């Protein structure tokens, strides 16, 4: 979230990604919600098939024509209405223990699948792999009860040591 949307044709920044629309069947990205650089403009979307690359500098598309109004893409509008979009989804265990809510995702740059969820509460942050998700119900993500959680700070420390 907060990643720039870049176009190759004019070498320009078109806006900033502020949410992800998720495909329920395989937990991949169906599209991205983008806030454009214009002061008065409704959020726009780019469908996954128009995304050329996801890298640390941003999300790359071919041209500004790939950035369309949400109303122009019915399946993304329906997914958003049903709650299948990224941020602030509740994460709970099968037994009903509240884990937190999603504040970011780690997305594979090769196939746009979601590989990890970044979860937060008022007191801590956690990273969980999608392999522990047992059910995805729009605004609620249910995970297995016996999952060993990793803290965000510990994960970052391990990545720093490896670098």
PDB file of C-alpha atoms in Angstrom:
ATOM      1  CA  UNK A   1       0.000   0.000   0.000  1.00  0.00           C
ATOM      2  CA  UNK A   2       1.300   3.421  -0.825  1.00  0.00           C
ATOM      3  CA  UNK A   3       3.259   2.094  -3.811  1.00  0.00           C
ATOM      4  CA  UNK A   4       3.430   4.342  -6.883  1.00  0.00           C
ATOM      5  CA  UNK A   5       1.652   3.294 -10.085  1.00  0.00           C
ATOM      6  CA  UNK A   6       4.029   3.941 -12.978  1.00  0.00           C
ATOM      7  CA  UNK A   7       3.478   3.889 -16.737  1.00  0.00           C
ATOM      8  CA  UNK A   8       6.159   2.859 -19.201  1.00  0.00           C
ATOM      9  CA  UNK A   9       4.908   4.784 -22.242  1.00  0.00           C
ATOM     10  CA  UNK A  10       5.343   8.306 -20.806  1.00  0.00           C
ATOM     11  CA  UNK A  11       7.675   7.387 -17.940  1.00  0.00           C
ATOM     12  CA  UNK A  12       5.279   8.964 -15.448  1.00  0.00           C
ATOM     13  CA  UNK A  13       3.710   8.346 -12.073  1.00  0.00           C
ATOM     14  CA  UNK A  14      -0.060   8.006 -12.470  1.00  0.00           C
ATOM     15  CA  UNK A  15      -1.007   7.663  -8.830  1.00  0.00           C
ATOM     16  CA  UNK A  16      -0.611   5.656  -5.639  1.00  0.00           C
ATOM     17  CA  UNK A  17      -1.968   2.181  -4.824  1.00  0.00           C
ATOM     18  CA  UNK A  18      -4.188   2.350  -1.753  1.00  0.00           C
ATOM     19  CA  UNK A  19      -5.954  -1.031  -1.767  1.00  0.00           C
ATOM     20  CA  UNK A  20      -5.907  -4.472  -3.350  1.00  0.00           C
ATOM     21  CA  UNK A  21      -8.875  -6.383  -4.768  1.00  0.00           C
ATOM     22  CA  UNK A  22      -8.433 -10.080  -3.993  1.00  0.00           C
ATOM     23  CA  UNK A  23      -9.537 -13.073  -6.040  1.00  0.00           C
ATOM     24  CA  UNK A  24     -11.124 -15.475  -3.531  1.00  0.00           C
ATOM     25  CA  UNK A  25     -10.347 -18.659  -5.480  1.00  0.00           C
ATOM     26  CA  UNK A  26      -6.555 -18.474  -5.259  1.00  0.00           C
ATOM     27  CA  UNK A  27      -5.812 -15.402  -3.097  1.00  0.00           C
ATOM     28  CA  UNK A  28      -4.256 -13.529  -5.976  1.00  0.00           C
ATOM     29  CA  UNK A  29      -4.622  -9.900  -6.966  1.00  0.00           C
ATOM     30  CA  UNK A  30      -7.620  -9.184  -9.229  1.00  0.00           C
ATOM     31  CA  UNK A  31      -6.885  -5.504  -9.378  1.00  0.00           C
ATOM     32  CA  UNK A  32      -5.532  -2.470  -7.592  1.00  0.00           C
ATOM     33  CA  UNK A  33      -7.363   0.615  -6.359  1.00  0.00           C
ATOM     34  CA  UNK A  34      -5.405   3.739  -7.185  1.00  0.00           C
ATOM     35  CA  UNK A  35      -5.658   7.323  -6.019  1.00  0.00           C
ATOM     36  CA  UNK A  36      -4.558   9.507  -8.911  1.00  0.00           C
ATOM     37  CA  UNK A  37      -2.411  12.579  -8.662  1.00  0.00           C
ATOM     38  CA  UNK A  38      -5.371  14.801  -9.510  1.00  0.00           C
ATOM     39  CA  UNK A  39      -6.816  16.785  -6.620  1.00  0.00           C
ATOM     40  CA  UNK A  40     -10.471  16.037  -7.387  1.00  0.00           C
ATOM     41  CA  UNK A  41     -10.859  12.559  -8.827  1.00  0.00           C
ATOM     42  CA  UNK A  42     -12.557   9.336  -7.823  1.00  0.00           C
ATOM     43  CA  UNK A  43     -10.393   6.307  -7.161  1.00  0.00           C
ATOM     44  CA  UNK A  44      -9.441   4.383 -10.283  1.00  0.00           C
ATOM     45  CA  UNK A  45      -8.602   0.725 -10.827  1.00  0.00           C
ATOM     46  CA  UNK A  46      -6.125  -1.269 -12.819  1.00  0.00           C
ATOM     47  CA  UNK A  47      -6.916  -4.943 -13.468  1.00  0.00           C
ATOM     48  CA  UNK A  48      -4.256  -7.568 -12.808  1.00  0.00           C
ATOM     49  CA  UNK A  49      -3.910  -8.466 -16.498  1.00  0.00           C
ATOM     50  CA  UNK A  50      -2.709  -4.904 -17.208  1.00  0.00           C
ATOM     51  CA  UNK A  51       0.067  -5.053 -14.599  1.00  0.00           C
ATOM     52  CA  UNK A  52       3.430  -5.611 -16.266  1.00  0.00           C
ATOM     53  CA  UNK A  53       5.633  -5.692 -13.181  1.00  0.00           C
ATOM     54  CA  UNK A  54       5.623  -5.278  -9.418  1.00  0.00           C
ATOM     55  CA  UNK A  55       8.953  -4.193  -7.977  1.00  0.00           C
ATOM     56  CA  UNK A  56      10.251  -2.219  -4.976  1.00  0.00           C
ATOM     57  CA  UNK A  57       9.944   1.054  -6.906  1.00  0.00           C
ATOM     58  CA  UNK A  58       6.285   0.545  -7.804  1.00  0.00           C
ATOM     59  CA  UNK A  59       3.673  -1.164  -9.923  1.00  0.00           C
ATOM     60  CA  UNK A  60       4.315  -0.821 -13.658  1.00  0.00           C
ATOM     61  CA  UNK A  61       1.655  -0.677 -16.374  1.00  0.00           C
ATOM     62  CA  UNK A  62       2.009   0.041 -20.097  1.00  0.00           C
ATOM     63  CA  UNK A  63      -0.016   3.252 -20.322  1.00  0.00           C
ATOM     64  CA  UNK A  64      -2.596   5.453 -18.607  1.00  0.00           C
ATOM     65  CA  UNK A  65      -5.392   3.763 -20.594  1.00  0.00           C
ATOM     66  CA  UNK A  66      -5.102   0.797 -18.231  1.00  0.00           C
ATOM     67  CA  UNK A  67      -6.280   2.989 -15.362  1.00  0.00           C
ATOM     68  CA  UNK A  68     -10.092   3.022 -15.507  1.00  0.00           C
ATOM     69  CA  UNK A  69     -13.122   3.966 -13.434  1.00  0.00           C
ATOM     70  CA  UNK A  70     -14.292   1.331 -10.949  1.00  0.00           C
ATOM     71  CA  UNK A  71     -17.694   1.265 -12.626  1.00  0.00           C
ATOM     72  CA  UNK A  72     -16.057   0.103 -15.860  1.00  0.00           C
ATOM     73  CA  UNK A  73     -14.952  -3.215 -14.333  1.00  0.00           C
ATOM     74  CA  UNK A  74     -18.012  -5.051 -13.009  1.00  0.00           C
ATOM     75  CA  UNK A  75     -16.197  -8.004 -11.440  1.00  0.00           C
ATOM     76  CA  UNK A  76     -13.937  -5.720  -9.398  1.00  0.00           C
ATOM     77  CA  UNK A  77     -16.925  -3.622  -8.299  1.00  0.00           C
ATOM     78  CA  UNK A  78     -18.724  -6.780  -7.140  1.00  0.00           C
ATOM     79  CA  UNK A  79     -15.635  -8.066  -5.310  1.00  0.00           C
ATOM     80  CA  UNK A  80     -15.266  -4.763  -3.480  1.00  0.00           C
ATOM     81  CA  UNK A  81     -18.961  -4.720  -2.577  1.00  0.00           C
ATOM     82  CA  UNK A  82     -18.595  -8.250  -1.120  1.00  0.00           C
ATOM     83  CA  UNK A  83     -15.566  -7.202   0.932  1.00  0.00           C
ATOM     84  CA  UNK A  84     -12.857  -8.946  -1.084  1.00  0.00           C
ATOM     85  CA  UNK A  85     -10.401  -6.134  -0.902  1.00  0.00           C
ATOM     86  CA  UNK A  86      -7.299  -5.734   1.109  1.00  0.00           C
ATOM     87  CA  UNK A  87      -7.002  -3.521   4.076  1.00  0.00           C
ATOM     88  CA  UNK A  88      -8.624  -3.790   7.493  1.00  0.00           C
ATOM     89  CA  UNK A  89      -9.925  -7.331   7.101  1.00  0.00           C
ATOM     90  CA  UNK A  90     -10.383  -9.053  10.458  1.00  0.00           C
ATOM     91  CA  UNK A  91      -8.174 -12.081  11.057  1.00  0.00           C
ATOM     92  CA  UNK A  92      -9.441 -14.708  13.501  1.00  0.00           C
ATOM     93  CA  UNK A  93      -8.611 -18.326  14.297  1.00  0.00           C
ATOM     94  CA  UNK A  94     -11.044 -21.205  13.676  1.00  0.00           C
ATOM     95  CA  UNK A  95     -11.861 -21.232  17.385  1.00  0.00           C
ATOM     96  CA  UNK A  96     -12.781 -17.528  17.247  1.00  0.00           C
ATOM     97  CA  UNK A  97      -9.683 -15.887  18.778  1.00  0.00           C
ATOM     98  CA  UNK A  98      -9.212 -12.424  17.314  1.00  0.00           C
ATOM     99  CA  UNK A  99      -5.695 -12.017  15.897  1.00  0.00           C
ATOM    100  CA  UNK A 100      -5.928  -8.496  14.439  1.00  0.00           C
ATOM    101  CA  UNK A 101      -6.535  -6.834  11.087  1.00  0.00           C
ATOM    102  CA  UNK A 102      -4.637  -6.716   7.802  1.00  0.00           C
ATOM    103  CA  UNK A 103      -2.576  -3.593   7.198  1.00  0.00           C
ATOM    104  CA  UNK A 104      -0.481  -4.792   4.240  1.00  0.00           C
ATOM    105  CA  UNK A 105       0.300  -7.743   1.965  1.00  0.00           C
ATOM    106  CA  UNK A 106       3.384  -9.316   0.479  1.00  0.00           C
ATOM    107  CA  UNK A 107       2.589 -10.009  -3.168  1.00  0.00           C
ATOM    108  CA  UNK A 108       4.636 -12.245  -5.454  1.00  0.00           C
ATOM    109  CA  UNK A 109       5.926 -10.182  -8.367  1.00  0.00           C
ATOM    110  CA  UNK A 110       5.834 -13.159 -10.732  1.00  0.00           C
ATOM    111  CA  UNK A 111       2.187 -14.268 -10.469  1.00  0.00           C
ATOM    112  CA  UNK A 112       0.556 -11.591  -8.243  1.00  0.00           C
ATOM    113  CA  UNK A 113      -0.418 -14.098  -5.563  1.00  0.00           C
ATOM    114  CA  UNK A 114      -0.542 -12.986  -1.968  1.00  0.00           C
ATOM    115  CA  UNK A 115       2.151 -14.818   0.023  1.00  0.00           C
ATOM    116  CA  UNK A 116       1.970 -13.140   3.446  1.00  0.00           C
ATOM    117  CA  UNK A 117      -0.408 -11.003   5.453  1.00  0.00           C
ATOM    118  CA  UNK A 118       0.809  -8.228   7.721  1.00  0.00           C
ATOM    119  CA  UNK A 119      -1.466  -8.136  10.763  1.00  0.00           C
ATOM    120  CA  UNK A 120      -1.669  -5.542  13.520  1.00  0.00           C
ATOM    121  CA  UNK A 121      -3.474  -4.859  16.774  1.00  0.00           C
ATOM    122  CA  UNK A 122      -3.055  -1.948  19.142  1.00  0.00           C
ATOM    123  CA  UNK A 123      -0.042  -3.618  20.771  1.00  0.00           C
ATOM    124  CA  UNK A 124       1.834  -5.666  18.166  1.00  0.00           C
ATOM    125  CA  UNK A 125       2.321  -6.571  14.512  1.00  0.00           C
ATOM    126  CA  UNK A 126       2.563 -10.070  13.050  1.00  0.00           C
ATOM    127  CA  UNK A 127       3.337 -11.664   9.717  1.00  0.00           C
ATOM    128  CA  UNK A 128       1.481 -14.797   8.688  1.00  0.00           C
ATOM    129  CA  UNK A 129       1.819 -16.894   5.524  1.00  0.00           C
ATOM    130  CA  UNK A 130      -1.298 -17.515   3.447  1.00  0.00           C
ATOM    131  CA  UNK A 131      -0.807 -21.258   3.928  1.00  0.00           C
ATOM    132  CA  UNK A 132      -2.521 -20.992   7.338  1.00  0.00           C
ATOM    133  CA  UNK A 133      -5.682 -19.439   5.896  1.00  0.00           C
ATOM    134  CA  UNK A 134      -8.534 -21.916   6.145  1.00  0.00           C
ATOM    135  CA  UNK A 135     -11.349 -19.664   4.937  1.00  0.00           C
ATOM    136  CA  UNK A 136     -11.641 -16.302   3.247  1.00  0.00           C
ATOM    137  CA  UNK A 137     -15.025 -14.611   3.700  1.00  0.00           C
ATOM    138  CA  UNK A 138     -14.771 -11.089   2.361  1.00  0.00           C
ATOM    139  CA  UNK A 139     -14.049  -8.871   5.366  1.00  0.00           C
ATOM    140  CA  UNK A 140     -13.022 -11.856   7.529  1.00  0.00           C
ATOM    141  CA  UNK A 141     -10.011 -14.156   7.186  1.00  0.00           C
ATOM    142  CA  UNK A 142     -10.015 -17.350   9.228  1.00  0.00           C
ATOM    143  CA  UNK A 143      -6.714 -19.089  10.014  1.00  0.00           C
ATOM    144  CA  UNK A 144      -5.806 -22.366  11.694  1.00  0.00           C
ATOM    145  CA  UNK A 145      -5.670 -22.458  15.509  1.00  0.00           C
ATOM    146  CA  UNK A 146      -2.249 -24.069  15.851  1.00  0.00           C
ATOM    147  CA  UNK A 147      -0.238 -21.543  13.890  1.00  0.00           C
ATOM    148  CA  UNK A 148       3.011 -20.264  15.396  1.00  0.00           C
ATOM    149  CA  UNK A 149       3.058 -16.503  14.806  1.00  0.00           C
ATOM    150  CA  UNK A 150       6.118 -14.498  13.844  1.00  0.00           C
ATOM    151  CA  UNK A 151       6.430 -10.933  15.023  1.00  0.00           C
ATOM    152  CA  UNK A 152       7.113  -8.257  12.447  1.00  0.00           C
ATOM    153  CA  UNK A 153      10.121  -6.957  14.386  1.00  0.00           C
ATOM    154  CA  UNK A 154      11.717 -10.439  14.535  1.00  0.00           C
ATOM    155  CA  UNK A 155      11.132 -10.998  10.823  1.00  0.00           C
ATOM    156  CA  UNK A 156      12.699  -7.647   9.941  1.00  0.00           C
ATOM    157  CA  UNK A 157      15.696  -8.394  12.178  1.00  0.00           C
ATOM    158  CA  UNK A 158      16.265 -11.736  10.417  1.00  0.00           C
ATOM    159  CA  UNK A 159      16.083 -10.069   6.991  1.00  0.00           C
ATOM    160  CA  UNK A 160      18.596  -7.415   8.125  1.00  0.00           C
ATOM    161  CA  UNK A 161      21.032 -10.099   9.345  1.00  0.00           C
ATOM    162  CA  UNK A 162      20.789 -11.923   6.005  1.00  0.00           C
ATOM    163  CA  UNK A 163      21.586  -8.749   4.038  1.00  0.00           C
TER     164      UNK A 163
END
